[in-house]
XYZ file of C-alpha atoms in Angstrom:
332
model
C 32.143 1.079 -0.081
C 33.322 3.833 -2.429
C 32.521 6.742 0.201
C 31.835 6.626 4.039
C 28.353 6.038 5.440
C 26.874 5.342 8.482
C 24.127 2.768 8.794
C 21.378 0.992 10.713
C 22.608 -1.786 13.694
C 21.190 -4.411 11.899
C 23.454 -4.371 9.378
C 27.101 -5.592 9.387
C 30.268 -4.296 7.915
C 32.679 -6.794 6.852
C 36.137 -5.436 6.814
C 38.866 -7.530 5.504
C 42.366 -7.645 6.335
C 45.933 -7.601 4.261
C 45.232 -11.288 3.122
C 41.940 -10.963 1.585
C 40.846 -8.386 -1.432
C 38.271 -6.393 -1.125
C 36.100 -7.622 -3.955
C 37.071 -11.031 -3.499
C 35.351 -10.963 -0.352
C 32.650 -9.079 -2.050
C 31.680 -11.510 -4.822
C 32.392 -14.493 -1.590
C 29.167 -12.989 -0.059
C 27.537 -12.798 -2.955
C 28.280 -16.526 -3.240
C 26.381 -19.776 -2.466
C 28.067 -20.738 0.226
C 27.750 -17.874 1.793
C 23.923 -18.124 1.476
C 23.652 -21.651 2.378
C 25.816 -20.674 6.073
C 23.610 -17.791 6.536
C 20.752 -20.265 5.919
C 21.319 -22.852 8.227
C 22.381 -20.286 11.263
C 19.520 -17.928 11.085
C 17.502 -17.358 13.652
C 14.616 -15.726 15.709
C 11.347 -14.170 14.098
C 12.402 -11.894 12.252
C 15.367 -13.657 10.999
C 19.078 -13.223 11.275
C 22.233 -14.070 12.322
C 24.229 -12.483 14.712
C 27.979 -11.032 14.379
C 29.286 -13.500 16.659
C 27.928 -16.374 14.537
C 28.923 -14.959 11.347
C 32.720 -14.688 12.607
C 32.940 -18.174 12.607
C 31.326 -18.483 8.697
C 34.198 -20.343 6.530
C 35.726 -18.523 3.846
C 38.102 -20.716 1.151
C 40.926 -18.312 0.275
C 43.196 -18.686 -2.116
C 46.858 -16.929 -2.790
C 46.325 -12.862 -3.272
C 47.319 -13.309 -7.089
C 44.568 -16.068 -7.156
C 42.368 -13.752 -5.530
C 42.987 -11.208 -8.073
C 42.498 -13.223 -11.140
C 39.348 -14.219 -10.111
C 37.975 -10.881 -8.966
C 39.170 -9.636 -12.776
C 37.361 -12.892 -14.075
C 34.115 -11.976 -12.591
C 34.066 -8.524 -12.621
C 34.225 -9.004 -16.457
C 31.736 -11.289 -16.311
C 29.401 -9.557 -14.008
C 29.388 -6.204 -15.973
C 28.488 -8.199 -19.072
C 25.576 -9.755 -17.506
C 24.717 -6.825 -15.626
C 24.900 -4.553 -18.885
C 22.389 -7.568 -20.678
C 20.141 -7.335 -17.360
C 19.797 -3.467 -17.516
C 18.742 -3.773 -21.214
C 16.067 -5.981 -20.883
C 14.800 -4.303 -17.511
C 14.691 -0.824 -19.706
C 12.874 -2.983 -22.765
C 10.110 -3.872 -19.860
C 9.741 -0.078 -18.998
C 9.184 0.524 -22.658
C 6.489 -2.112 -23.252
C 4.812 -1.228 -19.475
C 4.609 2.667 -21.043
C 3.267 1.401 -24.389
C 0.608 -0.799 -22.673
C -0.324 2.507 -20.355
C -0.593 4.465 -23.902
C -3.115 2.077 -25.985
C -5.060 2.193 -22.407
C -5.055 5.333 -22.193
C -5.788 6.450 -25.599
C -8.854 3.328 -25.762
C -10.583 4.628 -22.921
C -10.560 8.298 -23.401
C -10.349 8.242 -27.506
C -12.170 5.330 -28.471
C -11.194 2.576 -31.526
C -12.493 5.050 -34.572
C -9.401 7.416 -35.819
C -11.296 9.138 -38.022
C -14.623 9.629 -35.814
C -16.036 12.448 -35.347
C -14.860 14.380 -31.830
C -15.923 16.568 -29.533
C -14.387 18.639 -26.571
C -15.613 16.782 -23.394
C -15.150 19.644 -21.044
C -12.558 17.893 -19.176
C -8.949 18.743 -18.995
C -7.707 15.269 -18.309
C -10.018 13.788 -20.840
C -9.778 15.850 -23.948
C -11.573 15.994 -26.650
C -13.953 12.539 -26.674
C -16.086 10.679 -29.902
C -19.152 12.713 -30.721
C -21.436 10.191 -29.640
C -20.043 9.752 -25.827
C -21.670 11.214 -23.046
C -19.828 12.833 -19.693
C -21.304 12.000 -16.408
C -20.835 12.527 -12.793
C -19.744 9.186 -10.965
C -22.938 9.577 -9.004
C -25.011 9.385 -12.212
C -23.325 5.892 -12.959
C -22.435 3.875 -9.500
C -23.596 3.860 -6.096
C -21.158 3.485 -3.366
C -22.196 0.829 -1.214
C -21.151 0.076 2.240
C -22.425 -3.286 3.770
C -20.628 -4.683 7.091
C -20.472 -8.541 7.093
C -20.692 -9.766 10.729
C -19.391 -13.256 9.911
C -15.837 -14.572 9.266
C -16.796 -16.579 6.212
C -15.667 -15.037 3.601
C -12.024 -14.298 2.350
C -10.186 -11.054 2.877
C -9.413 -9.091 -0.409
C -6.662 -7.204 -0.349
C -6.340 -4.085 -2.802
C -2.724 -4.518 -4.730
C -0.835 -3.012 -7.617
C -1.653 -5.860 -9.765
C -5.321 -5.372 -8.523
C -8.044 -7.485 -5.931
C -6.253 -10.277 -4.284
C -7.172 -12.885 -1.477
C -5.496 -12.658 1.455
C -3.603 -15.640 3.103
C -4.318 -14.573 6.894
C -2.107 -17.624 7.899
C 0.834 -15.918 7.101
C 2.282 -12.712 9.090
C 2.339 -10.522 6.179
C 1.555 -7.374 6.177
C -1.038 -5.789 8.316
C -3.273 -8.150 9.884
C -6.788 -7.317 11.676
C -7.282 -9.159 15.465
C -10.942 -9.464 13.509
C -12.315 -9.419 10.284
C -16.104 -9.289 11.725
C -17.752 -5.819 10.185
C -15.613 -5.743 7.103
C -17.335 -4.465 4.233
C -18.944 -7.313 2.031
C -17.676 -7.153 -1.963
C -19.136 -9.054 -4.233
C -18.527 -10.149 -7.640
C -18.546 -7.359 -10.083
C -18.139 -4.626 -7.365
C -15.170 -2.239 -7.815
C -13.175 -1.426 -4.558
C -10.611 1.142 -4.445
C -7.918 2.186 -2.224
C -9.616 6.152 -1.837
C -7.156 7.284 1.251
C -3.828 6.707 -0.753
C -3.683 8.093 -4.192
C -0.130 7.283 -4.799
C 0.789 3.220 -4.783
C -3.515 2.895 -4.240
C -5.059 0.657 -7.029
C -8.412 0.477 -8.137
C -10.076 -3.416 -8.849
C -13.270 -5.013 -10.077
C -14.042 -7.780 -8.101
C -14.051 -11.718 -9.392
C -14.400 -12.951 -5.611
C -16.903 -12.782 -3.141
C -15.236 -11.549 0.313
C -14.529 -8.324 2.788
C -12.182 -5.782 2.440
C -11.367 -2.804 4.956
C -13.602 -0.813 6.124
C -11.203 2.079 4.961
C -11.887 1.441 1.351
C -14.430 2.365 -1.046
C -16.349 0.116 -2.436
C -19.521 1.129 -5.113
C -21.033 -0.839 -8.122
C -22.791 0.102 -11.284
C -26.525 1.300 -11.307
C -27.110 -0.382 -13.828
C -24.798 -3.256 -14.871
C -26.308 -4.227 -17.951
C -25.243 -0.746 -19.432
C -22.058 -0.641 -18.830
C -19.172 -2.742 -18.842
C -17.120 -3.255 -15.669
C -13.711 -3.990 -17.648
C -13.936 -0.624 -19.313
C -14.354 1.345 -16.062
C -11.460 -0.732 -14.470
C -9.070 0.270 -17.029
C -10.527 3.819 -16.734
C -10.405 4.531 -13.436
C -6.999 2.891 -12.859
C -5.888 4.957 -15.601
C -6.793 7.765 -13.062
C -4.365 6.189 -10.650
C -1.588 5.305 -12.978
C -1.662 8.820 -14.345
C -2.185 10.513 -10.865
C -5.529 12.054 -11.749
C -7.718 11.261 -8.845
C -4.218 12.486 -6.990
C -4.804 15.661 -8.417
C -8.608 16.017 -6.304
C -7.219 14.571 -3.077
C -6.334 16.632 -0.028
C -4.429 15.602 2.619
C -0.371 14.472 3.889
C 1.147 13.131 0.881
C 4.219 12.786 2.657
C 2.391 9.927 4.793
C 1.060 8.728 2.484
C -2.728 9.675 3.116
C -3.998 11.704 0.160
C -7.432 11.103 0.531
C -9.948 11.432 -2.642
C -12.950 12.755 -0.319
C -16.598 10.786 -1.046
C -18.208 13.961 -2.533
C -15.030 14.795 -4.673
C -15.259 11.349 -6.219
C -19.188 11.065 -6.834
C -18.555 14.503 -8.584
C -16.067 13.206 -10.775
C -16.626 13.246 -14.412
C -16.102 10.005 -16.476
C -16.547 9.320 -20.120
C -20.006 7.003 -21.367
C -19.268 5.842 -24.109
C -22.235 3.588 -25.031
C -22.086 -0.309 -23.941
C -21.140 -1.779 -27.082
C -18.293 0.913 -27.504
C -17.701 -0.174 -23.987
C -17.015 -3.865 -24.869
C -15.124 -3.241 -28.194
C -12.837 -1.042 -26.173
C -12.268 -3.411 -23.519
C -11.776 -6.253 -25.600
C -9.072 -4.518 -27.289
C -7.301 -3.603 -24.353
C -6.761 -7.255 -23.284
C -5.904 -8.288 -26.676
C -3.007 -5.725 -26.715
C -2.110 -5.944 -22.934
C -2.486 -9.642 -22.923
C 0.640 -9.923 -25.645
C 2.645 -6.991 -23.941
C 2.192 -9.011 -20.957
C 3.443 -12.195 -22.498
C 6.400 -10.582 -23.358
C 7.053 -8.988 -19.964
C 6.806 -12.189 -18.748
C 9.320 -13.982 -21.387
C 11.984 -11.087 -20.831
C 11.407 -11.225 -16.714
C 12.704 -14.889 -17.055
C 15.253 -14.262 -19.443
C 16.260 -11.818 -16.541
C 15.769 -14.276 -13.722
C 17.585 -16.580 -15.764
C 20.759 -14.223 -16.511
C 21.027 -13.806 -12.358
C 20.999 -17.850 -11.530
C 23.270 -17.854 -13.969
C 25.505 -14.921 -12.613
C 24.999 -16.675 -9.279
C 26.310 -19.840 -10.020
C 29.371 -18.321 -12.206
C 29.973 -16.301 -8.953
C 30.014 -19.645 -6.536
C 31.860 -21.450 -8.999
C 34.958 -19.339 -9.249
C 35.083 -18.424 -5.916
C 35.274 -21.995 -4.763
C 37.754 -22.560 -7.246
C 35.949 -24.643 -9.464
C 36.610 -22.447 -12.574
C 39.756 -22.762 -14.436
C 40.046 -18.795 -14.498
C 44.105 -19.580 -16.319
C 41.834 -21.288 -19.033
C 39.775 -17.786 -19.842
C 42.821 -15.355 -19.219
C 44.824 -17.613 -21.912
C 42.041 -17.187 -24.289
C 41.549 -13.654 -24.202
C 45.328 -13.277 -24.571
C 45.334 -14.986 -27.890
């Protein structure tokens, strides 16, 4: 530690004595046989291993000039991996803003530059193509609320990559004791998470299932005017860009900022008409769909450089690296 903190029980502080250096033992836990010991003696639900057990955890350690030779080792190569890791995880922010910008710009600007615009009335839309209409929310989608009394169907779960199934078989995250009188979704509804307007998400729905009764659910008047991919990018755009946080009232701080059901009928939305609503949309995924094949690529160039730092890591502290080898070389 490079200051003094106080911390939570359920952590340990491993404090080592004249024989051991500090980051030796630092880069040791960090190591896989550390991870394999912890492995094999945890225990309980939750998962851990007590302070008695991890006393008796085996620790190879050679000579305190061995120790630091390969503490300089790794630290060297560490930093270099870490500096290559940092790069690519600020490349990702890049490409995740440019991706919010063409969304943005495509659903509130349209595909014609040189169109003729107007000023929507709108401050978080701007100024809109001539031939697009505003409307209320209510003038577009109904919200719907239909309890489903059987347990046939699979929970959806609102995420930040959007609607998910639920695996109920596993103890994660909140579970219901019942999911009888869950509100039905079906495919093409739009659910959204209306009582947190911070991490909430917004989803059109490819699956038939429930969700909680504590979301909002609503669906086009009429679909075959409009084009649900549009309006998901849209309104998610109002998430990403904390405009529907903007109408909500409630306790931020606990995370329940609530956008009320008259507040969000009342909202105004661009209509831009349905073939301007495909064209849009279609570009979108073009352009997202690359930018997301490139998140990808760099995320497991990423994962990559960490097995990697991993193994160098487990390696040298087991001795298995020739670290007299690498200091020669540098030297000459």
């Amino acid at each position: 530690m490079s200051e003094d903190v106080a911390f939570v029980n359920k952590l340990c502080c491993f404090v080592p004595n004249n024989l051991i250096v500090n980051r030796f033992l630092y880069f040791f836990i960090l190591s896989k046989d550390f991870g394999d010991q912890f492995v094999i003696n945890t225990t309980g639900l939750i998962g851990g291993v007590s302070v008695s057990v991890l006393r008796n955890f085996n620790i190879t350690i050679p000579n305190y000039t061995k120790q630091l030779q390969i503490t300089d080792f790794l630290d060297q190569k560490t930093n270099f991996i870490n500096k290559l890791t940092s790069d690519k995880q600020d490349l990702i922010i890049r490409l995740k803003e440019y991706r919010q910008t063409i969304i943005n710009e495509a659903v509130t600007k349209g595909l014609d530059k040189n169109g003729s615009m107007k000023d929507s009335g709108v401050d978080w839309i701007g100024k809109v193509p001539a031939s697009w209409n505003i409307y209320k929310i209510r003038r577009v989608f109904d919200i719907v609320k239909r309890p489903y009394m059987l347990e046939d169907r699979p929970v959806l779960s609102i995420t930040q990559t959007g609607i998910k199934v639920k695996d109920i078989t596993k103890n994660d995250g909140q579970l219901a004791q019942s999911y009888v009188g869950y509100q039905e979704v079906n495919v093409g509804d739009f659910a959204m998470n209306g009582m947190d307007l911070l991490t909430g998400n917004v989803d059109c729905s490819i699956y038939n299932g429930v969700t909680s009764p504590d979301y909002r659910v609503f669906r086009f008047k009429n679909s075959s005017k409009m084009n649900s991919d549009y309006y998901k990018y849209l309104f998610q755009q109002c998430y990403s860009r904390r405009i529907f946080y903007k109408f909500g009232q409630g306790v931020s701080n606990l995370g329940r900022w609530r956008l009320q059901t008259e507040v969000f009928l009342d909202f105004n939305i661009p209509v831009p008409t349905v073939d301007n609503q495909a064209k849009i949309s279609n570009y979108i995924n073009s352009k997202t769909n690359k930018i997301n094949s490139i998140v990808n690529s760099i995320e497991q160039q990423i994962a990559k450089l960490q097995e990697y730092k991993k193994a160098i890591i487990s390696e040298a502290v087991a001795g298995k690296i020739k670290i007299e080898e690498h200091i020669s070389r540098e030297v000459i």
